């Protein structure tokens, strides 16, 4: 069985979250410390882990505590003045790390230095990893690579770990850095996304979601940014972030094995067309959605139909209302909108513009969807489109649901002066007849 992993990043990714996730999966802290000590930075930091809670969920938090009070001149010098890329590369090369951990660590640092260099307009070799950042980044990056190697995640033909990663949330607001206040995503993170062509979205949280170290690990090591590939989940590691957020600030590292469907896929893991076709043929599929809701008691019911149309035009996947009792015994409606995260702000703008709401709640959720496609069928009254959903693979589909499109049935019913139910019945009957004929 091929062993691979999936990084699920609902609240982004940072170096310490990656370390927390691998430790959560069983990588011993003693092993990491022993290997990291061979970098000769043992006087500069201490590594510790503890279980913490984030929004009621337990996860592993790894702390890199910096030691400022030491008496080693050589360490003191390098520690307080930061380090450049060639020095860090030499440290890694001389440490005698497991070969994969060494190669992956060098690749991540090189990627980070190229991005930082591009931002500051200097060569990667001239990039200065600042005091705190240098030791932190070394421990986070080398520790994560050691962990992925220890977990036995296999390599592809390019020597990269078989690691998938979800699209990343952009975050927002500002963050204090060595050069003063910076807009989020910080320039190095944006540059890393640009270098890799990374898919991103906004989950509506205005904080730093992705750090340069986290972005460097993901954009260097992940073979693809996508939904989870078909897999048997064996174990899930939970790495806690430092800040408290509206949703649990936890990086989830799924450790899995290829199912039979994916055996052909994981051999090289670089043929994207193979990856895509296998992933698309397998169902049900997990996807991330945004849910907006607001309750309203002072809007004319006539407007609601218009609001529905405007929301669908703005990219809503579904919109619905429920009747609710509100304060002062007023009857009102609870309006709920489901959309993809990238359409959240467009839908929110419609609600603020077209309704009397003063506040909208949003949450990020996951939903499981069946694979589906639109097919056509001839009836004696005209052509009707049907939505056909299935489970299983392309060559072994099990039809789960067939529904004629409402609008097509309504249009023919009006035009031909026939009952809507009759058009719907004929469409289904003809579709099943056609299916039986094609199988015989």
CSV table of C-alpha atoms in Angstrom, one decimal:
chain,number,residue,atom,x,y,z
A,1,UNK,CA,0.0,0.0,0.0
A,2,UNK,CA,1.2,3.5,-0.9
A,3,UNK,CA,1.4,5.8,2.2
A,4,UNK,CA,0.7,9.5,1.6
A,5,UNK,CA,-0.7,12.5,3.4
A,6,UNK,CA,-3.1,15.4,3.1
A,7,UNK,CA,-2.7,18.8,4.7
A,8,UNK,CA,-6.1,20.3,5.5
A,9,UNK,CA,-5.6,24.0,6.3
A,10,UNK,CA,-9.0,25.6,7.3
A,11,UNK,CA,-7.1,28.2,9.3
A,12,UNK,CA,-4.0,28.3,7.2
A,13,UNK,CA,-0.5,26.9,8.0
A,14,UNK,CA,2.6,27.8,10.0
A,15,UNK,CA,5.8,26.1,10.9
A,16,UNK,CA,4.8,25.4,14.5
A,17,UNK,CA,1.4,24.0,13.3
A,18,UNK,CA,3.2,21.6,11.0
A,19,UNK,CA,5.5,20.5,13.8
A,20,UNK,CA,2.5,20.0,16.1
A,21,UNK,CA,0.7,17.9,13.5
A,22,UNK,CA,3.7,15.5,13.0
A,23,UNK,CA,4.2,15.2,16.8
A,24,UNK,CA,0.5,14.5,17.1
A,25,UNK,CA,0.9,11.6,14.6
A,26,UNK,CA,3.5,10.0,16.9
A,27,UNK,CA,6.8,11.4,15.9
A,28,UNK,CA,8.8,11.4,19.2
A,29,UNK,CA,9.9,14.8,20.5
A,30,UNK,CA,13.2,13.1,21.6
A,31,UNK,CA,13.8,11.9,18.0
A,32,UNK,CA,13.3,15.5,16.7
A,33,UNK,CA,15.5,17.0,19.4
A,34,UNK,CA,18.3,14.5,18.8
A,35,UNK,CA,18.3,15.1,15.1
A,36,UNK,CA,18.0,18.9,15.4
A,37,UNK,CA,20.9,19.0,17.9
A,38,UNK,CA,23.1,17.7,15.1
A,39,UNK,CA,22.6,21.2,13.5
A,40,UNK,CA,24.6,22.5,16.5
A,41,UNK,CA,21.9,25.0,17.7
A,42,UNK,CA,21.0,23.1,20.9
A,43,UNK,CA,22.2,26.1,23.0
A,44,UNK,CA,19.8,28.4,21.2
A,45,UNK,CA,16.4,26.9,21.8
A,46,UNK,CA,14.3,24.3,23.7
A,47,UNK,CA,11.6,22.2,22.1
A,48,UNK,CA,8.5,21.2,24.1
A,49,UNK,CA,5.0,20.0,23.3
A,50,UNK,CA,1.7,20.1,25.1
A,51,UNK,CA,-2.0,19.3,24.4
A,52,UNK,CA,-4.0,22.6,24.2
A,53,UNK,CA,-7.7,23.4,23.4
A,54,UNK,CA,-8.8,25.5,20.4
A,55,UNK,CA,-12.6,26.2,20.4
A,56,UNK,CA,-13.2,23.1,22.5
A,57,UNK,CA,-11.0,20.8,20.3
A,58,UNK,CA,-7.8,19.3,21.6
A,59,UNK,CA,-4.6,19.5,19.5
A,60,UNK,CA,-0.9,19.4,19.9
A,61,UNK,CA,1.0,22.7,20.3
A,62,UNK,CA,4.8,22.6,19.9
A,63,UNK,CA,6.8,25.5,21.3
A,64,UNK,CA,10.3,26.6,20.2
A,65,UNK,CA,11.5,28.4,23.3
A,66,UNK,CA,14.5,30.6,22.4
A,67,UNK,CA,17.3,30.7,24.9
A,68,UNK,CA,18.9,34.1,25.1
A,69,UNK,CA,21.1,33.6,28.1
A,70,UNK,CA,24.0,31.5,26.9
A,71,UNK,CA,27.8,32.0,27.0
A,72,UNK,CA,28.9,30.5,23.7
A,73,UNK,CA,30.4,33.3,21.6
A,74,UNK,CA,30.1,31.6,18.3
A,75,UNK,CA,26.4,30.8,18.9
A,76,UNK,CA,25.8,34.2,20.4
A,77,UNK,CA,27.2,35.9,17.3
A,78,UNK,CA,25.2,33.9,14.8
A,79,UNK,CA,22.1,33.9,16.9
A,80,UNK,CA,21.9,37.6,17.4
A,81,UNK,CA,22.8,38.6,13.9
A,82,UNK,CA,20.6,36.1,12.1
A,83,UNK,CA,21.8,33.8,9.4
A,84,UNK,CA,22.0,33.8,5.6
A,85,UNK,CA,21.0,31.0,3.3
A,86,UNK,CA,24.6,29.5,2.6
A,87,UNK,CA,25.2,29.2,6.4
A,88,UNK,CA,21.9,27.4,6.9
A,89,UNK,CA,22.5,25.1,4.0
A,90,UNK,CA,26.0,24.2,5.4
A,91,UNK,CA,24.4,23.5,8.8
A,92,UNK,CA,21.9,21.1,7.2
A,93,UNK,CA,24.5,19.4,5.0
A,94,UNK,CA,26.9,18.8,7.9
A,95,UNK,CA,24.2,17.5,10.3
A,96,UNK,CA,24.1,13.9,8.9
A,97,UNK,CA,20.2,14.0,8.7
A,98,UNK,CA,18.2,11.2,7.0
A,99,UNK,CA,18.7,11.8,3.2
A,100,UNK,CA,15.1,12.7,2.5
A,101,UNK,CA,14.8,15.0,5.4
A,102,UNK,CA,18.0,16.7,4.3
A,103,UNK,CA,16.9,17.2,0.7
A,104,UNK,CA,13.4,18.4,1.7
A,105,UNK,CA,14.8,20.9,4.2
A,106,UNK,CA,17.3,22.3,1.7
A,107,UNK,CA,14.5,22.7,-0.9
A,108,UNK,CA,12.2,24.5,1.5
A,109,UNK,CA,14.9,26.9,2.7
A,110,UNK,CA,15.9,27.6,-0.9
A,111,UNK,CA,12.3,28.3,-1.9
A,112,UNK,CA,11.8,30.6,1.2
A,113,UNK,CA,15.1,32.5,0.4
A,114,UNK,CA,14.1,32.9,-3.3
A,115,UNK,CA,10.8,34.4,-2.3
A,116,UNK,CA,12.3,36.7,0.4
A,117,UNK,CA,15.0,37.7,-2.1
A,118,UNK,CA,12.5,38.6,-4.7
A,119,UNK,CA,10.5,40.7,-2.2
A,120,UNK,CA,13.6,42.7,-1.0
A,121,UNK,CA,15.3,42.8,-4.4
A,122,UNK,CA,18.4,40.8,-3.3
A,123,UNK,CA,19.9,37.5,-4.4
A,124,UNK,CA,18.6,34.4,-2.4
A,125,UNK,CA,22.1,34.0,-0.9
A,126,UNK,CA,22.0,37.5,0.6
A,127,UNK,CA,18.6,37.0,2.4
A,128,UNK,CA,19.0,37.6,6.1
A,129,UNK,CA,16.9,35.4,8.3
A,130,UNK,CA,16.3,37.6,11.3
A,131,UNK,CA,17.3,36.6,14.9
A,132,UNK,CA,14.1,35.0,16.1
A,133,UNK,CA,13.1,33.9,12.6
A,134,UNK,CA,16.4,32.1,11.9
A,135,UNK,CA,16.2,29.5,14.8
A,136,UNK,CA,12.4,29.3,14.6
A,137,UNK,CA,12.5,28.6,10.9
A,138,UNK,CA,15.3,26.1,11.1
A,139,UNK,CA,13.5,24.1,13.9
A,140,UNK,CA,10.1,24.3,12.1
A,141,UNK,CA,11.3,23.4,8.6
A,142,UNK,CA,13.9,20.7,9.5
A,143,UNK,CA,11.6,19.3,12.2
A,144,UNK,CA,8.7,19.0,9.8
A,145,UNK,CA,10.8,17.3,7.2
A,146,UNK,CA,12.2,14.9,9.8
A,147,UNK,CA,8.7,14.2,10.9
A,148,UNK,CA,7.4,13.5,7.3
A,149,UNK,CA,10.3,11.2,6.7
A,150,UNK,CA,9.9,9.4,10.1
A,151,UNK,CA,6.2,8.8,9.3
A,152,UNK,CA,7.2,6.8,6.2
A,153,UNK,CA,5.3,9.0,3.7
A,154,UNK,CA,6.6,7.8,0.3
A,155,UNK,CA,8.4,9.8,-2.3
A,156,UNK,CA,7.4,10.5,-5.9
A,157,UNK,CA,9.8,10.2,-8.9
A,158,UNK,CA,11.0,13.8,-8.2
A,159,UNK,CA,11.9,12.9,-4.7
A,160,UNK,CA,9.2,14.9,-3.1
A,161,UNK,CA,6.9,13.5,-0.3
A,162,UNK,CA,3.5,12.3,-1.5
A,163,UNK,CA,1.9,15.2,0.3
A,164,UNK,CA,-1.3,16.9,-0.9
A,165,UNK,CA,-2.5,20.2,0.4
A,166,UNK,CA,-5.9,22.0,0.5
A,167,UNK,CA,-6.3,25.5,-1.0
A,168,UNK,CA,-5.1,28.1,1.5
A,169,UNK,CA,-7.1,30.9,3.2
A,170,UNK,CA,-5.8,34.4,2.5
A,171,UNK,CA,-6.4,36.0,5.9
A,172,UNK,CA,-6.3,39.8,6.1
A,173,UNK,CA,-5.5,42.8,8.3
A,174,UNK,CA,-2.0,43.7,9.2
A,175,UNK,CA,0.8,42.1,11.2
A,176,UNK,CA,3.9,43.6,13.0
A,177,UNK,CA,7.2,42.4,11.5
A,178,UNK,CA,10.9,43.4,11.5
A,179,UNK,CA,10.1,46.1,8.9
A,180,UNK,CA,7.1,47.6,10.7
A,181,UNK,CA,3.4,46.9,10.0
A,182,UNK,CA,2.7,44.8,6.9
A,183,UNK,CA,-0.5,43.9,5.1
A,184,UNK,CA,-1.6,40.2,5.3
A,185,UNK,CA,-0.8,38.1,3.3
A,186,UNK,CA,2.8,39.3,3.9
A,187,UNK,CA,4.9,39.9,0.8
A,188,UNK,CA,6.9,36.7,1.1
A,189,UNK,CA,3.8,34.6,1.4
A,190,UNK,CA,2.2,36.3,-1.7
A,191,UNK,CA,5.5,35.7,-3.6
A,192,UNK,CA,5.5,32.0,-2.6
A,193,UNK,CA,1.9,31.6,-3.8
A,194,UNK,CA,2.8,33.3,-7.1
A,195,UNK,CA,5.9,31.1,-7.6
A,196,UNK,CA,3.7,28.0,-7.1
A,197,UNK,CA,0.4,29.2,-8.7
A,198,UNK,CA,-1.2,28.3,-5.4
A,199,UNK,CA,-5.1,28.3,-5.1
A,200,UNK,CA,-6.3,30.5,-2.3
A,201,UNK,CA,-9.7,31.8,-1.0
A,202,UNK,CA,-10.9,34.1,1.8
A,203,UNK,CA,-12.7,32.5,4.8
A,204,UNK,CA,-13.6,35.9,6.1
A,205,UNK,CA,-11.1,35.9,9.0
A,206,UNK,CA,-9.0,39.1,9.0
A,207,UNK,CA,-5.8,37.7,10.7
A,208,UNK,CA,-2.5,36.2,9.5
A,209,UNK,CA,-3.5,32.7,8.3
A,210,UNK,CA,-0.4,31.6,6.5
A,211,UNK,CA,3.1,32.5,7.6
A,212,UNK,CA,6.2,32.5,5.3
A,213,UNK,CA,7.5,29.3,6.9
A,214,UNK,CA,4.2,27.5,6.5
A,215,UNK,CA,3.8,28.8,2.9
A,216,UNK,CA,7.4,27.6,2.1
A,217,UNK,CA,6.7,24.1,3.5
A,218,UNK,CA,3.4,23.8,1.6
A,219,UNK,CA,4.5,25.3,-1.7
A,220,UNK,CA,7.8,23.4,-1.8
A,221,UNK,CA,6.7,19.9,-0.6
A,222,UNK,CA,3.0,19.5,-1.7
A,223,UNK,CA,2.7,17.6,-5.0
A,224,UNK,CA,-0.7,19.2,-5.6
A,225,UNK,CA,-3.1,21.7,-4.1
A,226,UNK,CA,-6.6,20.0,-4.3
A,227,UNK,CA,-9.4,18.3,-2.5
A,228,UNK,CA,-8.3,15.2,-0.6
A,229,UNK,CA,-7.3,12.4,-3.1
A,230,UNK,CA,-9.1,9.0,-2.8
A,231,UNK,CA,-7.6,7.4,0.3
A,232,UNK,CA,-8.1,5.2,3.3
A,233,UNK,CA,-7.6,7.5,6.3
A,234,UNK,CA,-5.4,5.8,8.8
A,235,UNK,CA,-4.6,8.5,11.3
A,236,UNK,CA,-5.1,12.3,11.7
A,237,UNK,CA,-2.6,14.6,13.3
A,238,UNK,CA,-3.8,17.9,14.8
A,239,UNK,CA,-1.3,20.8,15.1
A,240,UNK,CA,-2.5,23.9,17.1
A,241,UNK,CA,-1.8,27.4,16.0
A,242,UNK,CA,-0.9,30.2,18.4
A,243,UNK,CA,-3.9,32.6,18.0
A,244,UNK,CA,-7.5,32.1,18.9
A,245,UNK,CA,-9.9,32.4,15.9
A,246,UNK,CA,-13.7,32.1,15.2
A,247,UNK,CA,-13.1,28.5,14.0
A,248,UNK,CA,-10.6,26.1,15.7
A,249,UNK,CA,-7.1,27.1,14.7
A,250,UNK,CA,-5.9,23.6,13.9
A,251,UNK,CA,-3.9,22.2,11.0
A,252,UNK,CA,-5.0,18.7,10.2
A,253,UNK,CA,-2.6,16.2,8.7
A,254,UNK,CA,-4.3,13.1,7.3
A,255,UNK,CA,-2.1,10.1,7.0
A,256,UNK,CA,-3.6,7.6,4.6
A,257,UNK,CA,-3.1,4.8,2.2
A,258,UNK,CA,-4.0,4.6,-1.5
A,259,UNK,CA,-7.3,2.7,-2.1
A,260,UNK,CA,-7.4,0.3,-5.0
A,261,UNK,CA,-8.8,3.1,-7.1
A,262,UNK,CA,-5.6,5.2,-6.6
A,263,UNK,CA,-3.0,2.5,-6.9
A,264,UNK,CA,-2.3,3.5,-10.5
A,265,UNK,CA,-2.3,7.1,-9.4
A,266,UNK,CA,0.3,7.1,-6.7
A,267,UNK,CA,3.1,5.4,-8.6
A,268,UNK,CA,4.5,8.6,-10.0
A,269,UNK,CA,2.0,11.1,-8.5
A,270,UNK,CA,3.1,13.7,-11.0
A,271,UNK,CA,0.8,12.9,-13.9
A,272,UNK,CA,-1.9,15.5,-13.1
A,273,UNK,CA,-4.4,14.2,-15.7
A,274,UNK,CA,-4.4,10.8,-14.1
A,275,UNK,CA,-4.8,12.3,-10.6
A,276,UNK,CA,-7.7,14.5,-11.7
A,277,UNK,CA,-9.6,11.7,-13.5
A,278,UNK,CA,-9.3,9.3,-10.6
A,279,UNK,CA,-10.3,12.0,-8.1
A,280,UNK,CA,-13.2,13.0,-10.2
A,281,UNK,CA,-14.5,9.5,-10.8
A,282,UNK,CA,-14.7,8.7,-7.1
A,283,UNK,CA,-17.6,9.8,-5.0
A,284,UNK,CA,-18.9,11.2,-2.8
A,285,UNK,CA,-16.5,14.3,-2.9
A,286,UNK,CA,-15.7,16.6,0.0
A,287,UNK,CA,-15.7,20.3,-0.6
A,288,UNK,CA,-15.5,23.5,1.5
A,289,UNK,CA,-18.4,25.9,1.5
A,290,UNK,CA,-19.3,29.1,3.2
A,291,UNK,CA,-22.7,29.5,5.0
A,292,UNK,CA,-24.2,33.0,5.6
A,293,UNK,CA,-27.3,33.5,7.7
A,294,UNK,CA,-29.3,36.4,9.1
A,295,UNK,CA,-32.7,36.8,10.5
A,296,UNK,CA,-35.0,39.6,9.3
A,297,UNK,CA,-38.4,40.9,10.7
A,298,UNK,CA,-38.8,44.3,9.0
A,299,UNK,CA,-38.7,43.6,5.3
A,300,UNK,CA,-41.6,43.3,2.9
A,301,UNK,CA,-42.1,39.6,1.9
A,302,UNK,CA,-42.3,40.8,-1.7
A,303,UNK,CA,-38.6,41.6,-1.7
A,304,UNK,CA,-37.5,38.1,-0.8
A,305,UNK,CA,-38.0,36.6,-4.3
A,306,UNK,CA,-35.9,39.4,-5.7
A,307,UNK,CA,-33.2,38.8,-3.1
A,308,UNK,CA,-33.1,35.1,-4.1
A,309,UNK,CA,-32.5,36.0,-7.7
A,310,UNK,CA,-29.8,38.5,-6.8
A,311,UNK,CA,-28.0,36.0,-4.6
A,312,UNK,CA,-28.0,33.3,-7.3
A,313,UNK,CA,-26.6,35.9,-9.8
A,314,UNK,CA,-23.8,36.6,-7.2
A,315,UNK,CA,-22.8,32.9,-7.1
A,316,UNK,CA,-24.9,31.4,-4.4
A,317,UNK,CA,-25.2,27.6,-4.6
A,318,UNK,CA,-28.4,27.5,-2.6
A,319,UNK,CA,-30.7,30.0,-0.7
A,320,UNK,CA,-33.5,29.2,1.6
A,321,UNK,CA,-35.7,30.8,4.3
A,322,UNK,CA,-37.3,29.5,7.5
A,323,UNK,CA,-40.0,31.1,9.6
A,324,UNK,CA,-38.7,32.1,13.0
A,325,UNK,CA,-40.1,33.9,16.1
A,326,UNK,CA,-38.0,36.9,17.1
A,327,UNK,CA,-37.8,39.4,19.9
A,328,UNK,CA,-41.0,41.2,21.0
A,329,UNK,CA,-42.9,38.1,19.6
A,330,UNK,CA,-42.4,39.4,16.0
A,331,UNK,CA,-42.5,36.8,13.2
A,332,UNK,CA,-39.5,36.9,10.9
A,333,UNK,CA,-37.5,34.8,8.5
A,334,UNK,CA,-34.1,33.2,8.9
A,335,UNK,CA,-32.3,33.6,5.5
A,336,UNK,CA,-29.5,31.2,4.8
A,337,UNK,CA,-27.1,31.3,1.8
A,338,UNK,CA,-24.7,28.6,0.8
A,339,UNK,CA,-21.8,29.5,-1.5
A,340,UNK,CA,-18.2,28.8,-2.3
A,341,UNK,CA,-15.7,30.8,-0.1
A,342,UNK,CA,-14.6,32.9,-3.1
A,343,UNK,CA,-18.2,34.2,-3.6
A,344,UNK,CA,-18.8,35.0,0.1
A,345,UNK,CA,-18.3,38.7,-0.1
A,346,UNK,CA,-20.4,39.1,-3.3
A,347,UNK,CA,-23.3,37.3,-1.5
A,348,UNK,CA,-22.8,39.4,1.6
A,349,UNK,CA,-22.9,42.6,-0.4
A,350,UNK,CA,-26.3,41.6,-1.9
A,351,UNK,CA,-27.7,40.9,1.6
A,352,UNK,CA,-26.6,44.3,2.9
A,353,UNK,CA,-27.8,46.1,-0.2
A,354,UNK,CA,-31.2,44.4,-0.7
A,355,UNK,CA,-32.3,43.6,2.8
A,356,UNK,CA,-32.7,45.5,6.1
A,357,UNK,CA,-30.2,43.3,8.0
A,358,UNK,CA,-27.6,44.9,10.2
A,359,UNK,CA,-25.4,41.8,10.6
A,360,UNK,CA,-24.6,38.6,8.9
A,361,UNK,CA,-23.0,35.5,10.4
A,362,UNK,CA,-20.7,33.3,8.3
A,363,UNK,CA,-19.2,30.0,8.9
A,364,UNK,CA,-16.9,27.7,6.9
A,365,UNK,CA,-18.2,24.1,6.6
A,366,UNK,CA,-17.6,21.0,4.6
A,367,UNK,CA,-20.2,19.2,2.6
A,368,UNK,CA,-20.1,15.8,0.8
A,369,UNK,CA,-21.5,15.9,-2.7
A,370,UNK,CA,-22.3,13.3,-5.3
A,371,UNK,CA,-20.8,13.4,-8.7
A,372,UNK,CA,-23.4,14.7,-11.2
A,373,UNK,CA,-23.9,15.7,-14.8
A,374,UNK,CA,-26.7,17.0,-17.0
A,375,UNK,CA,-28.1,14.7,-19.6
A,376,UNK,CA,-30.9,15.2,-22.2
A,377,UNK,CA,-33.9,13.1,-23.1
A,378,UNK,CA,-36.4,13.4,-25.9
A,379,UNK,CA,-40.2,13.3,-25.1
A,380,UNK,CA,-43.1,13.7,-27.5
A,381,UNK,CA,-43.5,17.3,-26.2
A,382,UNK,CA,-39.8,18.3,-26.6
A,383,UNK,CA,-36.4,17.9,-25.0
A,384,UNK,CA,-35.9,17.8,-21.2
A,385,UNK,CA,-32.6,18.0,-19.4
A,386,UNK,CA,-32.1,15.8,-16.3
A,387,UNK,CA,-29.6,16.0,-13.5
A,388,UNK,CA,-28.0,12.5,-13.0
A,389,UNK,CA,-26.0,11.8,-9.8
A,390,UNK,CA,-24.0,8.7,-9.1
A,391,UNK,CA,-21.6,6.9,-6.7
A,392,UNK,CA,-18.6,4.7,-7.7
A,393,UNK,CA,-16.1,5.0,-10.5
A,394,UNK,CA,-16.6,5.9,-14.2
A,395,UNK,CA,-16.6,2.2,-15.3
A,396,UNK,CA,-18.7,1.1,-12.3
A,397,UNK,CA,-21.3,3.8,-11.7
A,398,UNK,CA,-24.3,3.3,-9.4
A,399,UNK,CA,-27.0,5.8,-10.2
A,400,UNK,CA,-28.1,7.5,-7.0
A,401,UNK,CA,-30.6,10.1,-8.3
A,402,UNK,CA,-32.2,11.3,-11.5
A,403,UNK,CA,-34.2,14.5,-11.6
A,404,UNK,CA,-35.7,16.3,-14.6
A,405,UNK,CA,-34.9,20.0,-14.6
A,406,UNK,CA,-37.9,22.0,-13.2
A,407,UNK,CA,-37.7,24.9,-15.7
A,408,UNK,CA,-37.6,22.6,-18.8
A,409,UNK,CA,-40.7,20.7,-17.6
A,410,UNK,CA,-42.5,24.0,-16.7
A,411,UNK,CA,-41.7,25.5,-20.1
A,412,UNK,CA,-43.0,22.5,-22.0
A,413,UNK,CA,-46.0,22.2,-19.8
A,414,UNK,CA,-47.0,25.9,-20.5
A,415,UNK,CA,-46.2,25.6,-24.2
A,416,UNK,CA,-48.0,22.3,-24.8
A,417,UNK,CA,-50.8,22.9,-22.2
A,418,UNK,CA,-50.0,19.6,-20.5
A,419,UNK,CA,-49.7,19.0,-16.7
A,420,UNK,CA,-46.2,19.6,-15.3
A,421,UNK,CA,-46.2,16.2,-13.6
A,422,UNK,CA,-46.9,14.5,-16.9
A,423,UNK,CA,-43.9,16.0,-18.6
A,424,UNK,CA,-41.7,15.0,-15.6
A,425,UNK,CA,-43.1,11.5,-15.6
A,426,UNK,CA,-42.4,11.1,-19.4
A,427,UNK,CA,-38.9,12.5,-19.0
A,428,UNK,CA,-38.0,10.0,-16.3
A,429,UNK,CA,-39.7,7.1,-18.2
A,430,UNK,CA,-37.8,7.8,-21.4
A,431,UNK,CA,-34.5,8.2,-19.6
A,432,UNK,CA,-34.8,4.8,-17.9
A,433,UNK,CA,-36.0,3.2,-21.2
A,434,UNK,CA,-33.0,4.6,-23.0
A,435,UNK,CA,-30.7,3.3,-20.2
A,436,UNK,CA,-32.1,-0.2,-20.4
A,437,UNK,CA,-31.7,-0.2,-24.2
A,438,UNK,CA,-28.1,0.9,-24.0
A,439,UNK,CA,-27.3,-1.8,-21.5
A,440,UNK,CA,-28.9,-4.6,-23.6
